[in-house]
Amino acid sequence: MIIEPRTRGFICLTSHPTGCAQNVQNQIDYIRQRPTENGPKNVLVIGASTGFGLASRITSAYGSKASTIGVFFEKPPTKGRPASPGWYNSAAFEKQAHKDGLYAKSINGDAFSNEIKTQTLELIKEDLGKIDMLIYSLASPVRTHPDTGERFKSVLKPIGDTFTNNTVDFHTGEVKEISIEPSSDDDIENTIAVMGGEDWQMWIDLLKSENVLAEDFKTVAYSYIGPSLTEAVYRKGTIGAAKDDLEATAFKITDSLKEINGKGYVSVNKALVTQASSAIPVIPLYISLLYKVMKEEGLHEGCIEQIERLFNERLYAEDLQLDDAGRIRIDDWEMRDDIQAKVLKLWQEATTETLPNIGDLEGYKNDFFNLFGFNVDGVNYDKDVDEIVAIPGLQE
Ligand code: NAI
């Protein structure tokens, strides 16, 4: 079939297998040029199909030849209906990995559930014995608690006061003011239940109790801080409360892994266009200004550049360069004073009329469509493509 983008708000309902495969190939090529002896060998990535998780899987496999198991929640294709992009990404990754002699298998299902945890555990036992790294890169709007069956929904709201600021509809380029009402106490608790650290800890507890974590095991989850501009709705909002909980969990995990000298870390990453971040109000305007400034300064990075730097210059380097709160900071370039001062100045000037010049709206849009395999250089979108694509190492 011929597949074209069909968008609704901040989601795209279709995705393109060839474009997704090309994106994956570009990331593989980037890491291939930066091989290392000094990386993980047996890696479990939770949230492995898109964004930072996919980049972590590729960096592990192609940086230090790691065997990887990927867990994700993606929609398979049916006749006439393309899969979600993470499906095509994972298919492309595994196809290439197998060709290159790398072990790669995947599990598609709800990582919050006991069933998927048990299935993953069995696969580790059977195929890898032990893992030396677990990347926790889930971004989900909902979670059903595996023990109580309670369903939690996360929300993106400020805590305390109504938040009013500008945002952009990146499809139309319209800059307009939005107001978001403050959260209730339930909203905060629900968001912590979805995006906080409980599920990460559950994974670690299970894998530890079954003795599949290797000596010196490391685990990393991803967090975000961002500028004062977005603070009320992000870091000091409901999602920030969940990130506080996630960050606190890293220390608890380290404490619980003393016998094997295991370590839990949080890495604070840069703001990037992903399916998760395009859903957050205000962030698209911030990102389009940030991209402009960082590209001009030669400091722009995508997920793969960020994760390569995380692995090679922090996690597997001499010095993790932790901040005062014990976090790894690969948002260091985004948060530089000079970069933030420029973004803040542009923010005050940003209107529907000025944004195309002072911001990188085109870069934002392009990255958004790229997530779904569209607008990818070198792909012929007029060519008929088979929407039914299998993931070779997918476990049933
Ligand atoms: P993403 O939307 O690209 O990836 C989410 C992944 O989670 C996908 O692999 C998806 O299949 C998987 N997933 C979602 N629900 C699942 C479930 N129930 N069971 C199994 N898998 C599930 O998101 P992104 O942006 O890469 O986010 C990953 C982490 O990085 C999040 O914690 C996010 O807060 C953090 N982060 C994101 C930043 C950004 O600007 N995008 C910046 C800094 C941190």
XYZ file of C-alpha atoms and ligand atoms in Angstrom:
440
model
C 0.000 0.000 0.000
C 0.963 3.666 -0.241
C 1.149 5.034 3.305
C 0.716 8.719 4.033
C 0.773 10.544 7.361
C -2.641 10.962 8.993
C -2.393 13.171 12.038
C -4.781 13.908 14.844
C -3.466 16.545 17.244
C -0.099 15.440 18.544
C -0.362 11.890 17.280
C 0.053 10.413 13.859
C -2.247 7.489 13.133
C -0.116 5.928 10.411
C 3.534 5.019 10.138
C 5.860 4.016 7.343
C 7.915 0.792 7.555
C 10.642 1.905 5.144
C 11.028 5.287 6.832
C 11.180 3.694 10.286
C 13.768 1.203 9.016
C 15.865 4.044 7.590
C 15.738 5.905 10.928
C 16.953 2.797 12.710
C 19.687 2.262 10.128
C 20.890 5.849 10.575
C 21.186 5.276 14.331
C 22.988 1.967 13.822
C 25.445 3.663 11.444
C 26.115 6.403 13.986
C 26.979 3.905 16.735
C 28.949 1.609 14.427
C 31.436 4.425 14.019
C 31.904 4.584 17.786
C 32.616 1.017 18.894
C 33.843 0.361 22.444
C 35.108 -2.534 24.522
C 33.759 -0.852 27.546
C 29.998 -1.260 27.501
C 27.255 -3.600 28.638
C 27.049 -7.171 27.348
C 23.577 -8.463 28.266
C 20.958 -5.770 28.280
C 17.248 -5.576 29.005
C 15.564 -2.434 27.657
C 12.063 -1.666 28.894
C 10.475 0.764 26.445
C 12.867 -0.348 23.695
C 10.965 0.538 20.546
C 11.113 4.332 20.202
C 12.831 7.431 21.569
C 15.537 7.079 24.213
C 14.858 3.367 24.791
C 15.415 2.454 21.143
C 18.594 4.542 21.109
C 19.738 2.687 24.259
C 19.143 -0.674 22.605
C 21.047 0.337 19.474
C 23.911 1.842 21.501
C 24.239 -1.370 23.539
C 24.074 -3.687 20.536
C 26.274 -1.770 18.132
C 28.554 -0.054 20.666
C 29.669 -3.056 22.689
C 28.041 -5.970 20.796
C 25.544 -6.565 23.569
C 22.783 -9.140 23.438
C 19.525 -7.249 23.897
C 16.026 -8.116 24.991
C 13.527 -5.358 24.232
C 10.160 -4.951 25.935
C 7.605 -2.546 24.438
C 3.907 -2.035 23.822
C 3.246 -1.575 20.117
C 0.391 -2.166 17.714
C 1.123 -4.846 15.093
C 0.032 -4.221 11.500
C -3.112 -5.695 9.979
C -4.046 -5.787 6.311
C -4.477 -2.165 5.200
C -3.555 -0.725 8.636
C 0.069 0.077 9.361
C 1.638 -0.850 12.692
C 2.674 1.731 15.260
C 6.187 3.028 14.535
C 7.850 1.168 17.409
C 6.791 -2.070 15.768
C 8.520 -1.203 12.505
C 11.560 0.164 14.389
C 11.927 -3.078 16.314
C 11.484 -5.182 13.185
C 14.204 -3.211 11.397
C 16.547 -3.323 14.385
C 16.219 -7.069 14.888
C 16.534 -7.875 11.216
C 19.812 -5.977 11.009
C 21.068 -7.226 14.386
C 20.494 -10.848 13.398
C 22.246 -10.248 10.099
C 25.193 -8.911 12.078
C 25.257 -11.934 14.383
C 23.848 -10.122 17.417
C 21.361 -11.714 19.793
C 18.120 -9.692 19.839
C 14.671 -10.771 20.993
C 11.580 -8.804 21.885
C 8.456 -9.032 24.011
C 5.417 -6.960 23.046
C 2.997 -6.335 25.907
C 2.286 -4.360 29.054
C 5.541 -4.008 30.984
C 3.565 -3.056 34.093
C 1.945 -6.500 34.231
C 3.183 -9.554 36.136
C 2.768 -11.705 32.996
C 5.212 -9.684 30.914
C 7.684 -9.504 33.792
C 7.566 -13.276 34.212
C 7.897 -13.890 30.481
C 10.920 -11.603 30.343
C 12.485 -13.320 33.355
C 12.086 -16.728 31.713
C 13.669 -15.475 28.509
C 16.643 -14.040 30.393
C 17.108 -17.334 32.242
C 16.882 -19.386 29.086
C 19.004 -17.282 26.763
C 21.263 -14.916 28.676
C 21.620 -16.322 32.186
C 22.205 -12.910 33.715
C 21.918 -9.309 32.600
C 24.432 -6.585 33.444
C 22.266 -3.613 32.442
C 18.573 -2.708 32.584
C 17.395 0.461 30.862
C 14.032 1.701 32.078
C 12.604 4.011 29.402
C 8.849 3.727 29.660
C 6.581 6.636 28.782
C 2.968 5.732 29.261
C -0.235 7.634 30.015
C -1.785 4.754 31.991
C -0.859 1.877 34.275
C -2.890 -0.988 35.643
C -1.404 -2.028 38.950
C -0.384 -5.679 38.658
C -1.391 -6.616 42.189
C -4.548 -4.578 42.816
C -5.845 -4.226 39.238
C -6.363 -0.505 39.863
C -6.004 1.612 36.725
C -4.102 4.891 37.057
C -4.073 7.737 34.528
C -1.262 10.257 34.507
C -2.001 13.932 33.864
C 0.161 16.893 32.876
C -0.974 19.640 35.209
C 0.565 22.280 37.461
C 0.360 21.800 41.211
C -1.164 24.635 43.252
C -1.901 27.436 40.767
C -3.307 27.720 37.273
C -0.475 27.870 34.744
C -0.736 30.291 31.843
C 1.860 30.585 29.127
C 2.358 30.352 25.393
C 2.439 27.202 23.355
C 2.488 26.410 19.648
C 0.309 24.185 17.526
C 3.193 22.834 15.509
C 0.976 21.785 12.595
C -0.341 25.303 11.961
C 2.467 27.325 13.552
C -0.047 29.239 15.656
C 1.413 30.556 18.910
C -1.275 31.038 21.518
C -1.775 31.317 25.222
C -3.045 28.338 27.150
C -4.139 27.991 30.731
C -4.014 24.733 32.617
C -5.985 24.288 35.806
C -4.105 22.926 38.807
C -4.192 19.247 39.672
C -6.066 17.543 42.458
C -4.285 15.376 45.046
C -5.541 12.316 43.198
C -3.968 13.565 39.963
C -0.590 13.782 41.672
C -0.839 10.306 43.156
C -2.084 8.795 39.914
C 0.733 10.355 37.902
C 3.286 9.086 40.413
C 1.705 5.621 40.158
C 2.185 5.646 36.363
C 5.485 7.469 35.827
C 7.151 7.160 39.247
C 9.559 4.495 40.381
C 7.338 1.704 41.720
C 7.307 -0.355 38.548
C 11.067 0.059 38.011
C 11.647 -1.199 41.549
C 9.282 -4.143 40.909
C 11.329 -5.209 37.893
C 14.557 -5.022 39.879
C 13.105 -6.870 42.890
C 11.871 -9.709 40.696
C 15.075 -10.077 38.690
C 17.195 -9.867 41.820
C 15.154 -12.463 43.692
C 15.569 -14.835 40.737
C 19.312 -14.212 40.706
C 19.567 -13.001 37.107
C 21.427 -9.773 37.857
C 25.171 -9.985 37.281
C 27.846 -8.653 39.640
C 28.279 -4.855 39.080
C 24.854 -4.702 37.424
C 23.680 -1.214 36.437
C 20.203 0.141 35.823
C 19.267 3.548 34.444
C 15.940 5.374 34.152
C 15.417 8.632 32.287
C 14.282 11.913 33.747
C 13.870 15.519 32.714
C 14.270 18.865 34.452
C 14.086 21.670 31.868
C 14.012 25.448 32.207
C 12.096 27.774 34.510
C 9.739 28.468 31.589
C 8.204 25.020 31.752
C 8.793 24.434 35.450
C 5.226 25.003 36.656
C 3.776 22.493 34.228
C 6.691 20.077 34.099
C 9.187 19.786 36.938
C 6.966 21.329 39.609
C 3.825 19.811 38.113
C 2.351 16.334 38.373
C 4.911 14.775 36.029
C 7.725 16.381 38.055
C 6.333 14.753 41.202
C 6.546 11.424 39.394
C 10.128 12.177 38.305
C 11.038 13.043 41.936
C 9.723 9.624 42.894
C 11.652 7.945 40.056
C 14.853 9.706 41.102
C 14.396 8.657 44.744
C 13.890 5.075 43.558
C 17.378 5.017 42.012
C 18.882 5.306 45.505
C 16.582 2.626 46.895
C 17.625 0.321 44.083
C 21.307 0.912 44.793
C 20.663 0.099 48.449
C 18.853 -3.088 47.530
C 21.686 -4.277 45.254
C 24.621 -3.977 47.667
C 25.396 -7.728 47.603
C 26.138 -7.646 43.889
C 27.581 -4.119 43.897
C 24.653 -3.082 41.707
C 23.800 0.556 40.991
C 20.594 2.414 40.124
C 20.952 5.726 38.285
C 18.788 8.382 36.798
C 20.014 10.208 33.740
C 18.505 13.604 33.069
C 18.199 13.857 29.304
C 17.697 16.693 26.858
C 14.257 17.795 25.626
C 13.611 16.075 22.316
C 10.702 15.484 20.016
C 9.279 12.062 20.841
C 5.757 10.728 21.005
C 5.838 11.316 24.754
C 7.070 14.934 24.676
C 4.802 16.176 21.884
C 1.868 15.547 24.208
C 3.113 18.007 26.838
C 1.717 21.564 26.595
C 4.294 24.384 26.156
C 7.126 21.930 25.459
C 6.755 22.089 21.628
C 7.308 25.879 21.661
C 10.259 25.504 24.003
C 11.770 22.744 21.865
C 11.415 24.689 18.639
C 13.324 27.625 20.168
C 15.848 25.347 21.860
C 16.557 23.502 18.602
C 17.203 26.792 16.814
C 19.703 27.930 19.454
C 21.438 24.563 19.879
C 21.740 24.010 16.124
C 23.266 27.473 15.702
C 25.769 26.670 18.447
C 26.577 23.252 16.953
C 25.300 21.572 20.119
C 22.160 19.893 18.843
C 21.749 16.183 19.591
C 19.050 13.607 18.933
C 18.295 10.515 21.033
C 21.169 8.497 19.615
C 23.809 11.195 20.212
C 22.502 11.685 23.748
C 22.603 8.009 24.634
C 25.993 7.424 23.029
C 27.345 10.228 25.221
C 25.557 8.784 28.259
C 27.172 5.386 27.763
C 30.652 6.359 26.636
C 31.223 9.551 28.570
C 29.315 8.794 31.773
C 28.108 5.253 32.556
C 31.157 3.411 31.239
C 33.693 6.203 31.764
C 35.833 7.036 34.767
C 33.599 9.760 36.126
C 29.800 9.791 36.085
C 29.858 13.553 36.772
C 26.845 13.314 39.071
C 25.083 16.527 40.122
C 24.379 17.524 43.729
C 21.281 15.327 43.753
C 23.244 12.302 42.508
C 21.889 12.379 38.942
C 23.702 11.941 35.643
C 23.265 15.068 33.509
C 23.336 14.718 29.753
C 21.031 17.694 29.564
C 24.193 19.670 30.372
C 24.363 21.406 26.991
C 20.640 22.248 26.982
C 20.923 23.733 30.460
C 24.041 25.847 29.814
C 23.435 29.428 30.989
C 24.185 30.930 27.592
C 21.792 28.549 25.812
C 18.997 29.138 28.307
C 19.458 32.930 28.194
C 19.072 32.880 24.409
C 15.991 30.664 24.550
C 14.383 32.884 27.185
C 14.959 35.971 25.066
C 13.427 34.294 22.014
C 10.501 33.068 24.101
C 9.550 36.671 24.838
C 9.625 37.490 21.120
C 7.784 34.387 19.893
C 4.511 34.992 18.067
C 2.772 33.212 15.197
C 4.460 35.717 12.855
C 7.987 35.599 14.294
C 8.306 31.904 15.158
C 9.134 30.643 11.647
C 12.238 32.888 11.732
C 13.321 32.886 15.349
C 12.450 29.242 16.065
C 13.056 25.922 14.376
C 9.444 25.026 13.755
C 10.418 23.206 10.573
C 12.952 21.120 12.523
C 10.309 20.297 15.098
C 7.760 19.251 12.464
C 10.332 17.253 10.587
C 11.362 15.379 13.728
C 7.711 14.744 14.545
C 7.011 13.191 11.144
C 10.309 11.294 11.315
C 9.076 9.556 14.473
C 6.480 7.858 12.299
C 8.834 7.142 9.434
C 7.755 10.105 7.273
C 9.908 12.884 5.721
C 12.936 10.608 6.005
C 15.704 11.373 3.521
C 16.233 8.754 0.862
C 12.809 7.101 1.177
C 10.519 6.952 -1.856
C 7.035 7.409 -0.452
C 5.373 6.849 -3.841
C 6.550 3.265 -3.832
C 4.158 0.545 -2.800
C 5.168 -0.912 0.567
C 4.043 -4.015 2.440
C 2.510 -2.913 5.737
C 2.723 -6.436 7.137
C 6.193 -6.671 8.635
C 7.308 -9.282 11.187
C 9.685 -8.750 14.113
C 12.011 -11.728 13.688
C 12.826 -12.312 17.361
C 9.382 -11.534 18.774
C 8.346 -13.922 21.542
C 4.783 -15.234 21.462
P 8.677 7.266 23.747
O 7.211 7.545 23.701
O 9.460 7.468 22.496
O 8.947 5.739 24.211
C 8.154 5.079 25.142
C 8.458 3.585 25.128
O 7.685 2.964 26.162
C 8.068 2.854 23.824
O 9.007 1.836 23.567
C 6.715 2.204 24.173
O 6.406 1.039 23.426
C 6.985 1.852 25.622
N 5.779 1.650 26.417
C 4.803 2.538 26.736
N 3.887 1.953 27.539
C 4.288 0.672 27.749
C 3.780 -0.428 28.482
N 2.684 -0.335 29.212
N 4.461 -1.593 28.433
C 5.602 -1.741 27.690
N 6.147 -0.718 26.998
C 5.498 0.470 27.020
O 9.227 8.121 24.956
P 10.613 8.821 25.311
O 10.464 10.282 25.092
O 11.771 8.103 24.724
O 10.601 8.647 26.887
C 11.314 7.641 27.580
C 11.720 8.206 28.933
O 12.601 9.315 28.731
C 10.533 8.733 29.761
O 10.746 8.435 31.111
C 10.633 10.243 29.544
O 10.059 10.979 30.597
C 12.141 10.413 29.502
N 12.612 11.660 28.911
C 12.093 12.142 27.731
C 12.521 13.348 27.236
C 11.976 13.911 25.952
O 12.148 15.091 25.696
N 11.370 13.111 25.110
C 13.560 14.156 27.916
C 14.092 13.516 29.094
C 13.608 12.325 29.583
